[in-house]
Structure formats: C-alpha cells, structure tokens
CSV table of C-alpha atoms in Angstrom, one decimal:
chain,number,residue,atom,x,y,z
F,1,MET,CA,0.7,41.0,-11.5
F,2,ASN,CA,2.1,40.2,-7.9
F,3,VAL,CA,-0.5,39.5,-5.3
F,4,LYS,CA,0.7,40.4,-2.2
F,5,PRO,CA,0.6,37.3,0.5
F,6,VAL,CA,-1.9,37.5,3.5
F,7,THR,CA,0.2,38.5,6.8
F,8,LEU,CA,-1.5,37.7,10.8
F,9,TYR,CA,-1.5,41.3,10.3
F,10,ASP,CA,-4.3,41.5,7.4
F,11,VAL,CA,-6.1,38.6,9.3
F,12,ALA,CA,-6.3,40.3,13.2
F,13,ASP,CA,-7.8,43.7,11.5
F,14,ARG,CA,-10.1,41.8,9.8
F,15,ALA,CA,-11.1,40.0,13.3
F,16,GLY,CA,-11.0,43.2,15.5
F,17,VAL,CA,-8.5,41.1,17.4
F,18,SER,CA,-4.9,41.8,17.9
F,19,TYR,CA,-1.5,40.1,16.5
F,20,GLN,CA,-1.0,37.9,19.5
F,21,THR,CA,-4.2,37.2,19.5
F,22,VAL,CA,-4.3,35.5,15.9
F,23,SER,CA,-0.8,34.2,16.5
F,24,ARG,CA,-2.3,32.0,19.2
F,25,VAL,CA,-4.7,31.0,17.6
F,26,VAL,CA,-2.7,29.7,14.2
F,27,ASN,CA,-0.3,28.2,16.9
F,28,GLN,CA,-3.2,26.4,18.9
F,29,ALA,CA,-2.4,28.1,22.1
F,30,SER,CA,-4.4,26.6,24.7
F,31,HIS,CA,-5.9,30.1,26.2
F,32,VAL,CA,-8.2,31.3,23.8
F,33,SER,CA,-11.5,31.5,23.8
F,34,ALA,CA,-13.9,30.1,21.8
F,35,LYS,CA,-15.5,32.9,20.7
F,36,THR,CA,-12.1,34.6,19.5
F,37,ARG,CA,-11.2,31.6,18.6
F,38,GLU,CA,-14.4,30.6,15.9
F,39,LYS,CA,-13.6,34.3,14.8
F,40,VAL,CA,-10.3,34.5,13.9
F,41,GLU,CA,-10.5,31.1,11.8
F,42,ALA,CA,-14.4,32.8,9.8
F,43,ALA,CA,-11.0,36.2,9.1
F,44,MET,CA,-8.5,33.5,8.3
F,45,ALA,CA,-11.1,31.6,5.9
F,46,GLU,CA,-12.4,34.7,4.1
F,47,LEU,CA,-8.9,36.5,3.4
F,48,ASN,CA,-7.2,32.8,2.2
F,49,TYR,CA,-4.8,32.8,4.6
F,50,ILE,CA,-2.0,30.3,4.9
F,51,PRO,CA,0.0,29.9,7.6
F,52,ASN,CA,3.4,29.8,7.3
F,53,ARG,CA,5.1,26.1,8.5
F,54,VAL,CA,8.8,26.5,7.9
F,55,ALA,CA,8.6,29.8,9.2
F,56,GLN,CA,6.4,28.4,12.6
F,57,GLN,CA,9.4,25.5,13.1
F,58,LEU,CA,12.3,28.3,12.3
F,59,ALA,CA,10.5,30.3,15.4
F,60,GLY,CA,10.1,26.5,17.6
F,61,LYS,CA,6.4,25.9,17.4
F,62,GLN,CA,5.2,22.3,18.2
F,63,THR,CA,3.2,22.3,14.9
F,64,PRO,CA,4.5,18.8,14.1
F,65,LEU,CA,5.2,18.4,9.7
F,66,ILE,CA,6.0,14.5,8.9
F,67,GLY,CA,7.7,14.2,5.8
F,68,VAL,CA,6.7,11.3,3.6
F,69,ALA,CA,8.8,9.9,0.5
F,70,THR,CA,6.3,7.0,-1.3
F,71,ALA,CA,6.4,5.5,-4.4
F,72,ASN,CA,4.3,6.1,-7.5
F,73,LEU,CA,1.2,8.0,-7.2
F,74,ALA,CA,-0.4,6.7,-9.8
F,75,LEU,CA,-0.6,3.6,-8.4
F,76,HIS,CA,-3.5,3.1,-6.0
F,77,ALA,CA,-1.9,1.5,-3.5
F,78,PRO,CA,0.4,4.5,-2.9
F,79,SER,CA,-2.3,6.4,-3.1
F,80,GLN,CA,-4.5,5.4,-0.5
F,81,ILE,CA,-1.3,5.0,2.1
F,82,VAL,CA,-1.2,8.7,1.2
F,83,ALA,CA,-5.2,10.0,1.5
F,84,ALA,CA,-4.9,8.2,5.0
F,85,ILE,CA,-1.8,9.3,6.3
F,86,LYS,CA,-3.2,12.5,5.8
F,87,SER,CA,-6.7,12.4,7.5
F,88,ARG,CA,-4.4,10.9,10.4
F,89,ALA,CA,-1.9,13.3,10.5
F,90,ASP,CA,-4.7,16.5,9.9
F,91,ARG,CA,-6.8,14.9,12.7
F,92,SER,CA,-3.5,14.9,14.9
F,93,GLY,CA,-2.5,18.7,14.6
F,94,ALA,CA,0.3,17.3,12.3
F,95,SER,CA,1.1,19.1,9.0
F,96,VAL,CA,2.1,16.3,6.3
F,97,VAL,CA,5.2,17.1,3.0
F,98,ILE,CA,4.7,14.6,0.6
F,99,ALA,CA,8.2,13.8,-1.9
F,100,MET,CA,7.5,10.8,-4.9
F,101,VAL,CA,10.6,8.9,-5.8
F,102,GLU,CA,10.8,9.7,-9.2
F,103,ARG,CA,12.9,6.8,-10.5
F,104,ASN,CA,14.2,3.2,-9.4
F,105,GLY,CA,16.8,2.9,-6.7
F,106,VAL,CA,17.6,3.6,-3.6
F,107,ASP,CA,19.8,7.1,-4.7
F,108,ALA,CA,16.3,7.9,-5.9
F,109,CYS,CA,15.2,7.3,-2.7
F,110,LYS,CA,17.5,8.6,-0.3
F,111,ALA,CA,17.5,12.3,-2.4
F,112,ALA,CA,13.4,12.5,-2.2
F,113,VAL,CA,14.4,11.9,2.0
F,114,HIS,CA,17.2,14.5,1.6
F,115,ASN,CA,14.4,16.7,0.1
F,116,LEU,CA,12.2,16.3,3.3
F,117,LEU,CA,14.8,16.5,5.8
F,118,ALA,CA,15.5,20.3,4.4
F,119,GLN,CA,12.4,21.0,5.1
F,120,ARG,CA,13.3,20.2,8.4
F,121,VAL,CA,10.1,17.5,9.4
F,122,SER,CA,10.3,15.9,12.5
F,123,GLY,CA,9.9,12.7,11.2
F,124,LEU,CA,10.3,10.4,8.3
F,125,ILE,CA,7.5,7.8,6.8
F,126,ILE,CA,8.9,6.0,3.7
F,127,ASN,CA,6.7,3.9,1.5
F,128,TYR,CA,9.3,3.0,-1.0
F,129,PRO,CA,10.9,-1.1,-1.4
F,130,LEU,CA,14.1,-1.3,0.1
F,131,ASP,CA,15.9,-4.4,0.6
F,132,GLU,CA,17.5,-4.6,4.3
F,133,ASN,CA,20.7,-2.8,3.6
F,134,ASP,CA,19.7,-0.2,1.5
F,135,ALA,CA,16.8,0.7,4.2
F,136,ILE,CA,19.5,0.3,7.1
F,137,ALA,CA,21.4,3.4,5.1
F,138,VAL,CA,17.9,5.2,4.6
F,139,ALA,CA,17.7,5.2,8.2
F,140,ALA,CA,21.6,6.6,9.3
F,141,ALA,CA,20.5,9.8,6.2
F,142,CYS,CA,18.0,10.4,8.4
F,143,GLY,CA,20.3,10.8,11.4
F,144,ASN,CA,18.1,12.0,15.1
F,145,VAL,CA,15.0,12.6,12.8
F,146,PRO,CA,12.3,9.8,13.0
F,147,VAL,CA,12.0,7.2,10.5
F,148,LEU,CA,9.5,4.5,10.1
F,149,PHE,CA,9.1,2.1,6.7
F,150,LEU,CA,6.5,0.1,5.5
F,151,ASP,CA,7.8,-1.5,2.2
F,152,VAL,CA,10.2,-3.9,4.3
F,153,SER,CA,11.0,-6.9,5.7
F,154,ASP,CA,9.7,-7.1,9.2
F,155,ARG,CA,12.8,-9.2,10.0
F,156,PHE,CA,14.9,-5.5,8.9
F,157,PRO,CA,16.6,-4.0,11.7
F,158,VAL,CA,14.3,-0.7,11.0
F,159,ASN,CA,10.9,0.3,12.5
F,160,SER,CA,8.4,-0.7,9.8
F,161,ILE,CA,4.4,-1.0,10.2
F,162,ILE,CA,3.7,-3.8,7.0
F,163,PHE,CA,0.9,-6.3,6.5
F,164,SER,CA,0.9,-9.8,6.6
F,165,HIS,CA,2.4,-10.6,3.2
F,166,ASP,CA,2.2,-14.2,4.0
F,167,ASP,CA,-1.1,-14.9,5.5
F,168,GLY,CA,-2.4,-12.9,2.7
F,169,ALA,CA,-1.1,-15.6,0.0
F,170,ARG,CA,-2.3,-18.4,2.9
F,171,LEU,CA,-5.9,-16.8,2.7
F,172,GLY,CA,-5.4,-16.7,-1.1
F,173,VAL,CA,-4.5,-20.1,-2.0
F,174,GLU,CA,-6.5,-21.5,0.9
F,175,HIS,CA,-10.0,-20.0,-0.9
F,176,LEU,CA,-9.3,-21.5,-4.4
F,177,VAL,CA,-7.7,-24.9,-3.2
F,178,GLU,CA,-11.5,-25.1,-1.4
F,179,HIS,CA,-13.5,-24.4,-4.5
F,180,GLY,CA,-11.4,-27.4,-6.3
F,181,HIS,CA,-8.6,-25.5,-8.1
F,182,GLN,CA,-5.1,-27.0,-9.0
F,183,ARG,CA,-4.3,-25.0,-11.9
F,184,ILE,CA,-3.1,-21.8,-10.6
F,185,ALA,CA,-1.2,-19.5,-12.3
F,186,LEU,CA,0.9,-16.6,-10.5
F,187,LEU,CA,0.6,-13.4,-11.5
F,188,THR,CA,4.1,-11.3,-9.3
F,189,GLY,CA,4.6,-7.6,-9.3
F,190,PRO,CA,8.8,-6.4,-9.5
F,191,HIS,CA,11.0,-8.9,-8.2
F,192,SER,CA,12.5,-5.2,-7.0
F,193,SER,CA,9.1,-5.1,-4.6
F,194,VAL,CA,10.5,-6.8,-1.1
F,195,SER,CA,6.2,-7.0,-0.6
F,196,ALA,CA,6.0,-8.0,-4.4
F,197,ARG,CA,8.8,-11.0,-3.3
F,198,LEU,CA,6.8,-11.5,0.2
F,199,ARG,CA,3.9,-12.1,-1.6
F,200,LEU,CA,5.5,-14.7,-4.1
F,201,ALA,CA,7.4,-16.8,-1.7
F,202,GLY,CA,3.6,-16.9,0.6
F,203,TRP,CA,1.7,-18.1,-2.5
F,204,HIS,CA,4.7,-20.9,-3.5
F,205,LYS,CA,5.0,-22.1,0.6
F,206,TYR,CA,1.1,-22.6,0.7
F,207,LEU,CA,0.7,-24.2,-2.8
F,208,THR,CA,3.8,-26.9,-2.0
F,209,HIS,CA,1.3,-27.4,1.2
F,210,TYR,CA,-1.2,-28.5,-0.9
F,211,GLN,CA,1.1,-30.0,-3.3
F,212,LEU,CA,0.5,-28.1,-6.2
F,213,ARG,CA,2.9,-26.2,-8.3
F,214,PRO,CA,1.9,-23.1,-10.2
F,215,VAL,CA,1.3,-23.8,-13.8
F,216,ALA,CA,2.5,-20.3,-15.1
F,217,GLU,CA,4.5,-17.3,-13.0
F,218,THR,CA,4.9,-13.7,-14.8
F,219,GLU,CA,5.9,-10.6,-13.8
F,220,GLY,CA,4.2,-7.3,-13.8
F,221,ASP,CA,5.2,-3.5,-12.6
F,222,TRP,CA,2.4,-3.3,-11.1
F,223,SER,CA,0.3,-1.7,-13.3
F,224,ALA,CA,-2.9,-2.6,-15.3
F,225,MET,CA,-1.3,-2.5,-18.9
F,226,SER,CA,1.4,-5.4,-17.3
F,227,GLY,CA,-1.5,-7.2,-16.4
F,228,PHE,CA,-2.7,-7.2,-19.3
F,229,GLN,CA,-0.5,-8.7,-20.8
F,230,GLN,CA,1.2,-10.6,-19.1
F,231,THR,CA,-1.8,-12.8,-19.2
F,232,MET,CA,-2.6,-12.9,-23.0
F,233,GLN,CA,1.0,-14.0,-23.2
F,234,MET,CA,0.8,-17.1,-21.3
F,235,LEU,CA,-3.0,-17.8,-22.6
F,236,ASN,CA,-1.5,-17.5,-26.1
F,237,ASP,CA,1.6,-19.4,-25.3
F,238,GLY,CA,-1.1,-22.3,-24.3
F,239,THR,CA,-1.2,-21.9,-20.6
F,240,MET,CA,-4.8,-22.8,-19.0
F,241,PRO,CA,-5.1,-22.2,-15.8
F,242,THR,CA,-8.0,-22.3,-14.0
F,243,ALA,CA,-7.4,-19.5,-11.5
F,244,ILE,CA,-4.6,-16.8,-10.9
F,245,LEU,CA,-3.5,-15.3,-8.2
F,246,VAL,CA,-2.5,-11.6,-8.8
F,247,ALA,CA,0.2,-9.6,-6.5
F,248,ASN,CA,-2.3,-6.3,-6.5
F,249,ASP,CA,-5.8,-5.3,-7.8
F,250,GLN,CA,-4.4,-3.4,-10.7
F,251,MET,CA,-2.2,-6.0,-12.6
F,252,ALA,CA,-5.7,-7.9,-11.2
F,253,LEU,CA,-8.1,-5.4,-13.7
F,254,GLY,CA,-5.8,-5.9,-16.7
F,255,ALA,CA,-5.5,-9.9,-16.2
F,256,MET,CA,-9.8,-9.4,-16.2
F,257,ARG,CA,-9.4,-7.9,-20.1
F,258,ALA,CA,-6.5,-10.2,-20.8
F,259,ILE,CA,-8.8,-13.3,-19.8
F,260,ALA,CA,-12.3,-11.5,-21.3
F,261,GLU,CA,-10.3,-10.4,-24.9
F,262,PHE,CA,-9.1,-14.4,-25.6
F,263,GLY,CA,-12.7,-15.0,-25.6
F,264,LEU,CA,-12.9,-16.5,-21.5
F,265,ARG,CA,-15.5,-15.9,-18.5
F,266,ILE,CA,-14.9,-14.7,-15.2
F,267,PRO,CA,-15.1,-16.7,-12.8
F,268,GLN,CA,-16.5,-19.8,-15.1
F,269,ASP,CA,-13.8,-20.7,-17.4
F,270,ILE,CA,-11.1,-18.8,-14.7
F,271,SER,CA,-11.2,-17.3,-11.3
F,272,VAL,CA,-9.1,-14.0,-10.3
F,273,ILE,CA,-7.7,-13.7,-7.3
F,274,GLY,CA,-6.5,-9.8,-6.2
F,275,TYR,CA,-4.3,-8.2,-3.6
F,276,ASP,CA,-4.6,-4.3,-1.5
F,277,ASP,CA,-8.9,-4.1,-2.0
F,278,THR,CA,-8.4,-1.0,-3.7
F,279,GLU,CA,-11.8,1.4,-4.1
F,280,ASP,CA,-12.2,0.1,-7.5
F,281,SER,CA,-12.0,-3.5,-7.3
F,282,ALA,CA,-15.5,-4.1,-5.7
F,283,CYS,CA,-16.7,-2.0,-9.3
F,284,TYR,CA,-14.9,-4.1,-11.6
F,285,ILE,CA,-16.9,-6.5,-14.0
F,286,PRO,CA,-17.5,-9.1,-12.6
F,287,PRO,CA,-16.8,-7.3,-8.4
F,288,LEU,CA,-12.9,-8.3,-7.5
F,289,THR,CA,-12.5,-11.5,-5.0
F,290,THR,CA,-9.1,-10.5,-2.9
F,291,ILE,CA,-6.8,-10.0,-0.2
F,292,ARG,CA,-8.0,-6.8,2.0
F,293,GLN,CA,-5.3,-4.6,3.3
F,294,ASN,CA,-6.4,-2.3,5.4
F,295,PHE,CA,-4.7,1.4,4.1
F,296,PRO,CA,-6.9,3.5,6.4
F,297,LEU,CA,-5.7,1.6,9.5
F,298,LEU,CA,-2.1,1.7,8.1
F,299,GLY,CA,-2.1,5.2,7.4
F,300,ALA,CA,-3.7,5.7,11.2
F,301,THR,CA,-0.8,3.1,12.9
F,302,SER,CA,2.2,5.0,11.1
F,303,VAL,CA,1.0,8.5,12.1
F,304,ASP,CA,0.6,7.6,15.6
F,305,LYS,CA,4.0,5.3,15.9
F,306,LEU,CA,6.0,8.0,14.5
F,307,LEU,CA,4.7,10.4,16.6
F,308,GLN,CA,5.4,8.5,19.4
F,309,LEU,CA,8.8,8.6,18.1
F,310,SER,CA,9.2,11.6,17.5
F,311,ARG,CA,8.6,12.4,21.2
F,312,GLY,CA,10.8,10.2,22.3
F,313,GLU,CA,8.1,7.9,23.1
F,314,PRO,CA,9.1,4.0,23.2
F,315,ALA,CA,7.0,2.0,20.6
F,316,THR,CA,7.7,-1.3,19.2
F,317,ASP,CA,10.4,-1.4,16.3
F,318,ASN,CA,8.6,-3.8,13.6
F,319,GLN,CA,4.9,-4.0,13.5
F,320,ARG,CA,2.7,-6.7,11.5
F,321,LEU,CA,-0.5,-5.4,10.2
F,322,PRO,CA,-3.7,-8.2,9.8
F,323,VAL,CA,-5.3,-9.2,6.4
F,324,SER,CA,-8.6,-10.6,5.4
F,325,LEU,CA,-9.9,-12.2,1.8
F,326,VAL,CA,-13.0,-10.3,1.0
F,327,GLN,CA,-15.3,-13.0,-1.4
F,328,ARG,CA,-16.9,-10.9,-4.3
F,329,LYS,CA,-17.9,-12.6,-7.8
F,330,THR,CA,-14.0,-13.6,-9.1
F,331,VAL,CA,-13.8,-17.5,-8.2
F,332,GLN,CA,-16.2,-20.6,-8.4
F,333,PRO,CA,-14.8,-24.1,-8.8
F,334,PRO,CA,-13.7,-24.6,-12.0
F,335,ASN,CA,-15.2,-25.4,-15.3
F,336,ALA,CA,-14.9,-29.2,-16.3
F,337,GLN,CA,-15.7,-28.0,-19.9
F,338,VAL,CA,-12.7,-26.0,-20.8
F,339,THR,CA,-10.5,-28.1,-18.9
F,340,SER,CA,-7.9,-28.9,-21.8
F,341,PRO,CA,-6.2,-32.4,-22.3
F,342,GLN,CA,-2.7,-30.9,-21.1
F,343,ALA,CA,-4.3,-29.8,-17.9
F,344,LEU,CA,-6.4,-33.2,-17.4
F,345,ALA,CA,-2.7,-35.3,-17.7
F,346,ASP,CA,-1.2,-32.7,-15.1
F,347,SER,CA,-4.3,-32.8,-12.5
F,348,LEU,CA,-4.1,-37.3,-12.8
F,349,ILE,CA,-0.5,-37.3,-11.7
F,350,GLN,CA,-1.4,-34.4,-9.4
F,351,LEU,CA,-4.5,-36.5,-7.9
F,352,ALA,CA,-2.2,-39.8,-8.0
F,353,ARG,CA,0.9,-37.9,-5.9
F,354,GLN,CA,-1.9,-37.0,-3.0
F,355,VAL,CA,-3.3,-40.4,-3.5
F,356,SER,CA,0.5,-41.8,-2.5
F,357,LEU,CA,0.1,-39.6,-0.1
F,358,LEU,CA,-2.7,-41.2,1.7
F,359,ALA,CA,-1.6,-44.6,1.1
F,360,PRO,CA,-0.7,-47.0,4.6
F,361,LYS,CA,2.9,-47.4,5.1
F,362,MET,CA,4.1,-51.1,4.6
C-alpha cells in the first residue's frame, strides 16, 4: 500500500494558515509570529511532516547541509564523533548527511565523497585516515566545496582539526614511568591509520626520552577482538610486560580480557592505559585509565569551522585540540612477585644504562 507523502498544503490545512506561512516556518524565516510558528510546528509534528531538504537547496534556500564521510561506525570513536557533529549541527540550524566508507583505501573514500557531493552538500567533514597525497586528491575532488579533515597529519596542506597525538603519547608514557614501570608493551592501531602511526611515533619518542624500549610491539585493527588476540599471543610467546599502552579503548577491552584469561590481574600484575575515553571505558572492570579525546569539542569545533568556510570567512588551516589523562583503576606500580628472570635481567641492564648517564664525566 502506497502512503501519500505529507505536503505543505496538508500542514497548512491542519494549522489553519496559508501555504506561504508554512513555507516561511519550514525555511526559518524571521517574519513569523511565535504563536503562528508554534501552531505550524505542532501541525507538522502531528502529521509527521518531513521537509525535503534537497528540494529546498534546488530552490536556493540557505539551510546548510553538511556531508560527513566517516570510518566504520561500529567502532566507538567514529560513532561518537559523528554523534557530536550531528548534535552541533542541529544547534546551528544545519542538517547532516552521512556516508560510511565501506572499504579500505582512498578510492572508497572518494566514492563516499562523490555520493555526498551528489546530494549538494554545502561542506564536507572527512573522518577517515588519509596520507598526504590522498588527502590532497580528495580535497581536489571536492572542487569549490569546503572540506575539513579529522584523521590526517596537521602538517598536510589541507584544512584539518586533529587531537594532539604527541601529547597523548607523552601523558601515557609519563604516567607509567611515574609509577615505576620499565617493561612496557605497545598495542598500536593499523599501520594504514595516520592516528595510529602518530601515537606509535609519540610512544617511541617518550620511551626513548626515559631510556626505555618497548618489550613488545603488536598491531591491531582497532577492534576489541584484535586487542584480545594480539595480547594473548604476546603472553603465550612468553613476553611479560608490567604495563601495556593501547592505541584505543576498544582494543584495551580485548587486552584486558586476554590478561584475565591468562590468569593475571589488572592492575596488580599488568597495568593498562587506553586511548579515546569512549563512553564505555568507565564501565570496564576495572574502570580503564585512558587518554581522553574530547569528542563533543571536536564535533562542535569542526561544524563551526566548516560553516565558517562555507560562508567564505577566513579560518585557521590546521587546528590541534588538547587531550588529557583520565586516571581510573588500571594502573599501579609493578608487582615484584610476578617479575620473571628475564624481566629482572632487563631491569638491571636498564638500571646500568641510567646510572651511566648520571656518572660524572672524566
């Protein structure tokens, strides 16, 4: 059975006003009284009227339509970023249309972008990992439509807003070192991800600063299952870190399950630090210490900046947002009772290195 779509005439008849009045309310015109606007909006709600945004754009209306090309929404961070973008857009009087990049690679990203451009978006936000040449190519494909990237290096010559991965890496390493950890393992995201590579580079930078090297380095795909599998393999191979730095909270959840199934305790035997501070991380057992990326701030900042660009207003090309350490219950000083002979030997070698640095020059 075909259901006839609700029209402006239906809304006008229900509200007892003219077609033109309903049109002015839908298009957010200012010269409509509050009482009339409420009457029309009530009629729209009763009839489940949905404005045709594409038709409005074809008619030259000014309601901004933001296109978002995003990585897999099954992952917590991308889904929270999209939710934050949608929330800010709603408050700004803009609409959002979303295209998920279904496959890996720049061609899949371009396909999602072309799909959004076909819907006459007024600007694009791309939350998908791209290397420099690929980001430049995607920006060129957008033509005159403003585009903003959220998962690139801020050194690329494109408009971007990213979190400070260097600061996030520093906070994680410093927190473990302050608690006395020296045997630290790294569980990074996929090498194809710019964010994963930047976090890994930061970890290496600050471990080196403290004269440390990772006892193990494994690569996951951002999923909890990959975190479980990589951590279980590391433990089965005989590597026993006192702490693990993990590149996102979902992989940290999997790592925590592997540690528990191996018969070890968190944080008494192995400390864990995640990355993102997704909504669920405070509900892990125990609650996860992690690096917070403020997704509501990213959503608000990206929408505001994109709307600036779409109006032709000047905006900073690249912007870096702060991160912070959220201390919960997964970090404590290492437990000497579970230290293996190899771990003890490594610690003595490390201590000798640090003492040599402190010795007076002859």
